[in-house]
mmCIF file of N, CA and C in Angstrom:
data_model
loop_
_atom_site.group_PDB
_atom_site.id
_atom_site.type_symbol
_atom_site.label_atom_id
_atom_site.label_comp_id
_atom_site.label_asym_id
_atom_site.label_seq_id
_atom_site.Cartn_x
_atom_site.Cartn_y
_atom_site.Cartn_z
ATOM 1 N N ALA F 1 0.917 -1.215 -0.027
ATOM 2 C CA ALA F 1 -0.228 0.104 0.160
ATOM 3 C C ALA F 1 0.723 1.309 -0.005
ATOM 4 N N ASN F 2 0.460 2.304 -0.819
ATOM 5 C CA ASN F 2 1.225 3.277 -0.771
ATOM 6 C C ASN F 2 0.746 4.596 0.311
ATOM 7 N N ASP F 3 1.679 4.893 1.123
ATOM 8 C CA ASP F 3 0.983 5.890 2.111
ATOM 9 C C ASP F 3 0.836 7.018 1.671
ATOM 10 N N MET F 4 1.369 7.373 0.541
ATOM 11 C CA MET F 4 1.223 8.834 -0.030
ATOM 12 C C MET F 4 -0.218 8.724 -0.723
ATOM 13 N N ALA F 5 -0.770 7.736 -0.947
ATOM 14 C CA ALA F 5 -2.275 7.625 -2.080
ATOM 15 C C ALA F 5 -3.188 8.095 -0.751
ATOM 16 N N PRO F 6 -3.994 9.031 -1.366
ATOM 17 C CA PRO F 6 -5.217 9.339 -0.630
ATOM 18 C C PRO F 6 -6.125 8.472 -0.033
ATOM 19 N N LYS F 7 -6.715 8.543 1.224
ATOM 20 C CA LYS F 7 -7.454 7.607 1.658
ATOM 21 C C LYS F 7 -9.028 7.775 1.019
ATOM 22 N N VAL F 8 -9.440 6.608 0.491
ATOM 23 C CA VAL F 8 -10.793 6.500 -0.325
ATOM 24 C C VAL F 8 -11.774 5.824 0.439
ATOM 25 N N GLY F 9 -12.945 6.804 0.516
ATOM 26 C CA GLY F 9 -13.860 6.177 1.565
ATOM 27 C C GLY F 9 -14.941 5.264 0.703
ATOM 28 N N ARG F 10 -15.787 5.016 1.513
ATOM 29 C CA ARG F 10 -16.619 3.720 1.201
ATOM 30 C C ARG F 10 -17.263 4.059 -0.444
ATOM 31 N N LEU F 11 -18.131 5.130 -0.331
ATOM 32 C CA LEU F 11 -18.828 5.332 -1.441
ATOM 33 C C LEU F 11 -17.818 5.770 -2.628
ATOM 34 N N GLN F 12 -16.676 6.313 -2.488
ATOM 35 C CA GLN F 12 -15.591 6.655 -3.309
ATOM 36 C C GLN F 12 -14.992 5.063 -3.732
ATOM 37 N N HIS F 13 -15.228 4.348 -3.177
ATOM 38 C CA HIS F 13 -14.604 2.819 -3.363
ATOM 39 C C HIS F 13 -15.633 2.404 -4.274
ATOM 40 N N LEU F 14 -17.013 2.516 -3.995
ATOM 41 C CA LEU F 14 -17.966 1.883 -4.718
ATOM 42 C C LEU F 14 -17.775 2.405 -6.162
ATOM 43 N N VAL F 15 -17.815 3.562 -6.181
ATOM 44 C CA VAL F 15 -17.870 4.299 -7.336
ATOM 45 C C VAL F 15 -16.496 3.932 -7.963
ATOM 46 N N LEU F 16 -15.429 3.936 -7.579
ATOM 47 C CA LEU F 16 -14.267 3.710 -8.509
ATOM 48 C C LEU F 16 -14.468 1.870 -9.007
ATOM 49 N N THR F 17 -14.596 1.422 -8.299
ATOM 50 C CA THR F 17 -14.998 -0.280 -8.552
ATOM 51 C C THR F 17 -16.123 -0.285 -9.661
ATOM 52 N N ALA F 18 -17.250 0.388 -9.524
ATOM 53 C CA ALA F 18 -18.367 0.425 -10.760
ATOM 54 C C ALA F 18 -17.397 0.959 -11.921
ATOM 55 N N ILE F 19 -16.687 1.856 -11.981
ATOM 56 C CA ILE F 19 -16.177 2.595 -12.975
ATOM 57 C C ILE F 19 -14.976 1.520 -13.473
ATOM 58 N N LYS F 20 -14.063 1.039 -12.784
ATOM 59 C CA LYS F 20 -13.011 -0.083 -13.197
ATOM 60 C C LYS F 20 -13.519 -1.089 -13.742
ATOM 61 N N ASP F 21 -14.727 -1.698 -13.250
ATOM 62 C CA ASP F 21 -15.494 -2.909 -13.474
ATOM 63 C C ASP F 21 -16.036 -2.665 -15.055
ATOM 64 N N ALA F 22 -16.317 -1.493 -15.318
ATOM 65 C CA ALA F 22 -16.754 -1.251 -16.937
ATOM 66 C C ALA F 22 -15.646 -1.286 -17.804
ATOM 67 N N GLY F 23 -14.392 -1.390 -17.587
ATOM 68 C CA GLY F 23 -13.234 -1.269 -18.393
ATOM 69 C C GLY F 23 -13.264 -0.152 -19.161
ATOM 70 N N PRO F 24 -12.747 -0.511 -20.419
ATOM 71 C CA PRO F 24 -12.696 0.909 -21.469
ATOM 72 C C PRO F 24 -13.869 1.311 -21.845
ATOM 73 N N SER F 25 -15.251 0.571 -21.806
ATOM 74 C CA SER F 25 -16.583 1.319 -21.976
ATOM 75 C C SER F 25 -16.751 2.515 -21.034
ATOM 76 N N GLY F 26 -16.325 2.695 -19.768
ATOM 77 C CA GLY F 26 -16.359 3.284 -19.099
ATOM 78 C C GLY F 26 -18.073 3.240 -18.461
ATOM 79 N N ARG F 27 -18.161 4.503 -17.600
ATOM 80 C CA ARG F 27 -19.583 4.625 -17.032
ATOM 81 C C ARG F 27 -19.652 6.039 -16.991
ATOM 82 N N THR F 28 -21.032 6.679 -17.267
ATOM 83 C CA THR F 28 -21.241 8.167 -16.566
ATOM 84 C C THR F 28 -21.758 8.050 -15.181
ATOM 85 N N THR F 29 -21.851 9.316 -14.499
ATOM 86 C CA THR F 29 -22.318 9.337 -13.211
ATOM 87 C C THR F 29 -23.508 8.792 -12.975
ATOM 88 N N ASN F 30 -24.386 8.938 -13.979
ATOM 89 C CA ASN F 30 -25.995 8.373 -13.771
ATOM 90 C C ASN F 30 -25.865 6.945 -14.136
ATOM 91 N N GLU F 31 -25.086 6.399 -15.041
ATOM 92 C CA GLU F 31 -24.991 4.869 -15.152
ATOM 93 C C GLU F 31 -24.498 4.475 -13.652
ATOM 94 N N VAL F 32 -23.337 4.845 -13.258
ATOM 95 C CA VAL F 32 -22.834 4.758 -11.942
ATOM 96 C C VAL F 32 -23.993 4.570 -10.800
ATOM 97 N N ALA F 33 -24.939 5.621 -10.718
ATOM 98 C CA ALA F 33 -25.788 6.001 -9.699
ATOM 99 C C ALA F 33 -26.996 4.989 -9.954
ATOM 100 N N GLU F 34 -27.244 4.787 -11.112
ATOM 101 C CA GLU F 34 -28.429 3.430 -11.308
ATOM 102 C C GLU F 34 -27.775 2.192 -10.910
ATOM 103 N N LEU F 35 -26.622 1.779 -11.212
ATOM 104 C CA LEU F 35 -26.012 0.359 -10.938
ATOM 105 C C LEU F 35 -25.720 0.348 -9.525
ATOM 106 N N LEU F 36 -25.483 1.467 -8.636
ATOM 107 C CA LEU F 36 -25.312 1.298 -7.198
ATOM 108 C C LEU F 36 -26.744 1.399 -6.437
ATOM 109 N N ASP F 37 -27.810 1.956 -7.211
ATOM 110 C CA ASP F 37 -29.201 2.436 -6.736
ATOM 111 C C ASP F 37 -28.839 3.381 -5.561
ATOM 112 N N ILE F 38 -27.861 4.379 -5.857
ATOM 113 C CA ILE F 38 -27.726 5.507 -5.224
ATOM 114 C C ILE F 38 -27.998 6.619 -5.916
ATOM 115 N N ASP F 39 -28.664 7.694 -5.131
ATOM 116 C CA ASP F 39 -28.886 9.013 -5.734
ATOM 117 C C ASP F 39 -27.802 9.511 -6.458
ATOM 118 N N ARG F 40 -28.022 10.102 -7.725
ATOM 119 C CA ARG F 40 -27.015 10.959 -8.555
ATOM 120 C C ARG F 40 -26.201 11.704 -7.896
ATOM 121 N N GLY F 41 -26.933 12.661 -7.019
ATOM 122 C CA GLY F 41 -26.699 13.524 -5.910
ATOM 123 C C GLY F 41 -25.324 13.279 -5.032
ATOM 124 N N SER F 42 -25.323 12.007 -4.820
ATOM 125 C CA SER F 42 -24.408 11.584 -4.179
ATOM 126 C C SER F 42 -23.315 11.032 -4.762
ATOM 127 N N ILE F 43 -23.392 10.837 -5.905
ATOM 128 C CA ILE F 43 -22.481 9.959 -6.763
ATOM 129 C C ILE F 43 -21.468 11.150 -7.432
ATOM 130 N N GLN F 44 -22.326 12.230 -7.811
ATOM 131 C CA GLN F 44 -21.598 13.300 -8.624
ATOM 132 C C GLN F 44 -20.325 13.679 -7.909
ATOM 133 N N PRO F 45 -20.301 14.008 -6.677
ATOM 134 C CA PRO F 45 -19.214 14.681 -5.843
ATOM 135 C C PRO F 45 -18.232 13.564 -5.865
ATOM 136 N N ARG F 46 -18.414 12.422 -5.712
ATOM 137 C CA ARG F 46 -17.658 11.291 -5.634
ATOM 138 C C ARG F 46 -16.576 11.229 -7.058
ATOM 139 N N THR F 47 -17.296 11.411 -8.042
ATOM 140 C CA THR F 47 -16.599 11.307 -9.307
ATOM 141 C C THR F 47 -15.651 12.638 -9.262
ATOM 142 N N SER F 48 -16.042 13.919 -8.919
ATOM 143 C CA SER F 48 -15.109 14.665 -8.904
ATOM 144 C C SER F 48 -13.894 14.645 -7.923
ATOM 145 N N GLU F 49 -14.037 13.949 -6.703
ATOM 146 C CA GLU F 49 -12.971 13.631 -5.833
ATOM 147 C C GLU F 49 -12.070 12.702 -6.331
ATOM 148 N N LEU F 50 -12.698 11.447 -7.259
ATOM 149 C CA LEU F 50 -11.757 10.445 -7.571
ATOM 150 C C LEU F 50 -10.893 10.895 -8.703
ATOM 151 N N LYS F 51 -11.810 11.874 -9.551
ATOM 152 C CA LYS F 51 -10.662 12.609 -10.884
ATOM 153 C C LYS F 51 -9.775 13.396 -10.007
ATOM 154 N N ALA F 52 -9.821 14.137 -8.963
ATOM 155 C CA ALA F 52 -8.805 15.177 -8.247
ATOM 156 C C ALA F 52 -7.776 13.963 -7.743
ATOM 157 N N PHE F 53 -8.286 13.102 -7.316
ATOM 158 C CA PHE F 53 -7.079 12.006 -6.745
ATOM 159 C C PHE F 53 -6.272 11.434 -7.679
ATOM 160 N N GLY F 54 -6.800 11.404 -9.121
ATOM 161 C CA GLY F 54 -5.924 10.842 -10.259
ATOM 162 C C GLY F 54 -6.687 9.390 -10.472
ATOM 163 N N PHE F 55 -7.334 9.014 -10.000
ATOM 164 C CA PHE F 55 -8.110 7.503 -9.807
ATOM 165 C C PHE F 55 -8.961 7.317 -11.102
ATOM 166 N N ILE F 56 -9.689 8.393 -11.581
ATOM 167 C CA ILE F 56 -10.459 8.268 -12.923
ATOM 168 C C ILE F 56 -10.044 9.467 -13.729
ATOM 169 N N GLU F 57 -10.514 9.295 -15.123
ATOM 170 C CA GLU F 57 -10.363 10.456 -15.971
ATOM 171 C C GLU F 57 -11.329 10.479 -17.053
ATOM 172 N N ASP F 58 -11.542 11.612 -17.756
ATOM 173 C CA ASP F 58 -12.507 11.534 -18.685
ATOM 174 C C ASP F 58 -12.044 11.042 -19.805
ATOM 175 N N SER F 59 -12.773 9.987 -20.304
ATOM 176 C CA SER F 59 -12.447 9.225 -21.476
ATOM 177 C C SER F 59 -12.672 10.164 -22.885
ATOM 178 N N ARG F 60 -12.998 11.236 -22.820
ATOM 179 C CA ARG F 60 -13.567 12.031 -24.046
ATOM 180 C C ARG F 60 -14.763 11.571 -24.742
ATOM 181 N N LEU F 61 -15.231 10.614 -24.086
ATOM 182 C CA LEU F 61 -16.581 10.012 -24.971
ATOM 183 C C LEU F 61 -17.717 10.470 -24.097
ATOM 184 N N ARG F 62 -18.730 10.905 -24.759
ATOM 185 C CA ARG F 62 -20.017 11.308 -24.023
ATOM 186 C C ARG F 62 -21.112 10.224 -24.471
ATOM 187 N N ARG F 63 -21.972 10.084 -23.530
ATOM 188 C CA ARG F 63 -23.280 9.051 -23.853
ATOM 189 C C ARG F 63 -24.533 10.159 -23.291
ATOM 190 N N LEU F 64 -25.463 10.121 -23.807
ATOM 191 C CA LEU F 64 -26.615 10.730 -23.500
ATOM 192 C C LEU F 64 -27.331 10.080 -22.413
ATOM 193 N N ASN F 65 -27.553 11.039 -21.276
ATOM 194 C CA ASN F 65 -28.566 10.531 -19.974
ATOM 195 C C ASN F 65 -29.644 10.560 -20.585
ATOM 196 N N ALA F 66 -30.590 10.051 -19.488
ATOM 197 C CA ALA F 66 -32.171 9.982 -19.598
ATOM 198 C C ALA F 66 -32.822 11.277 -20.289
ATOM 199 N N ASN F 67 -31.993 12.327 -19.457
ATOM 200 C CA ASN F 67 -32.670 13.628 -19.946
ATOM 201 C C ASN F 67 -32.323 14.274 -21.378
ATOM 202 N N GLY F 68 -31.284 13.550 -22.046
ATOM 203 C CA GLY F 68 -30.956 13.873 -23.066
ATOM 204 C C GLY F 68 -29.797 14.979 -23.275
ATOM 205 N N LYS F 69 -28.959 14.871 -22.119
ATOM 206 C CA LYS F 69 -27.730 15.443 -22.101
ATOM 207 C C LYS F 69 -26.713 14.937 -22.414
ATOM 208 N N LYS F 70 -25.779 15.321 -22.946
ATOM 209 C CA LYS F 70 -24.460 14.669 -23.073
ATOM 210 C C LYS F 70 -23.590 14.379 -21.753
ATOM 211 N N ALA F 71 -23.076 13.311 -21.298
ATOM 212 C CA ALA F 71 -22.559 13.038 -20.127
ATOM 213 C C ALA F 71 -21.243 12.523 -20.445
ATOM 214 N N ILE F 72 -20.071 12.872 -19.358
ATOM 215 C CA ILE F 72 -18.845 12.425 -19.408
ATOM 216 C C ILE F 72 -18.793 11.070 -19.090
ATOM 217 N N VAL F 73 -18.214 10.136 -20.218
ATOM 218 C CA VAL F 73 -17.927 8.774 -19.835
ATOM 219 C C VAL F 73 -16.588 8.651 -19.014
ATOM 220 N N TRP F 74 -16.518 8.316 -17.814
ATOM 221 C CA TRP F 74 -15.509 7.952 -16.755
ATOM 222 C C TRP F 74 -14.779 6.832 -17.250
ATOM 223 N N ILE F 75 -13.420 6.699 -17.095
ATOM 224 C CA ILE F 75 -12.662 5.420 -17.021
ATOM 225 C C ILE F 75 -11.343 5.333 -15.850
ATOM 226 N N ALA F 76 -11.149 4.509 -15.319
ATOM 227 C CA ALA F 76 -10.127 4.219 -14.515
ATOM 228 C C ALA F 76 -8.823 4.599 -15.039
ATOM 229 N N VAL F 77 -8.023 5.066 -14.391
ATOM 230 C CA VAL F 77 -6.645 5.538 -14.880
ATOM 231 C C VAL F 77 -5.804 3.973 -14.452
ATOM 232 N N ARG F 78 -5.047 3.847 -15.542
ATOM 233 C CA ARG F 78 -4.278 2.478 -15.502
ATOM 234 C C ARG F 78 -3.591 2.233 -14.145
ATOM 235 N N GLY F 79 -3.304 1.084 -13.470
ATOM 236 C CA GLY F 79 -2.498 0.986 -12.251
ATOM 237 C C GLY F 79 -3.234 1.576 -11.080
ATOM 238 N N THR F 80 -4.427 1.913 -11.309
ATOM 239 C CA THR F 80 -5.245 2.594 -10.082
ATOM 240 C C THR F 80 -5.455 1.300 -9.305
ATOM 241 N N THR F 81 -5.414 1.235 -7.983
ATOM 242 C CA THR F 81 -5.694 0.483 -6.904
ATOM 243 C C THR F 81 -6.934 1.029 -6.288
ATOM 244 N N ASN F 82 -7.665 0.280 -5.485
ATOM 245 C CA ASN F 82 -8.659 0.424 -4.730
ATOM 246 C C ASN F 82 -8.506 0.846 -3.480
ATOM 247 N N GLY F 83 -7.308 1.535 -3.148
ATOM 248 C CA GLY F 83 -7.075 2.401 -1.875
ATOM 249 C C GLY F 83 -7.118 1.492 -0.730
#
């Protein structure tokens, strides 16, 4: 374990695992929320935190959400561990 790595909370861990499990296809915030059956409002801040930690990144792909808006497709950064 890398002592310099940020500590990942329970919800961050769930979000990171959901994104990692999607592989190169990635997942949008809404897709993660639906998969985990957790409100999107609880998931969105976790994706921002995981991005800031360097665990996930914008794949540059976009998928339409249920509301018709284009959403970032998040992918795990190579070599990321689950903290």
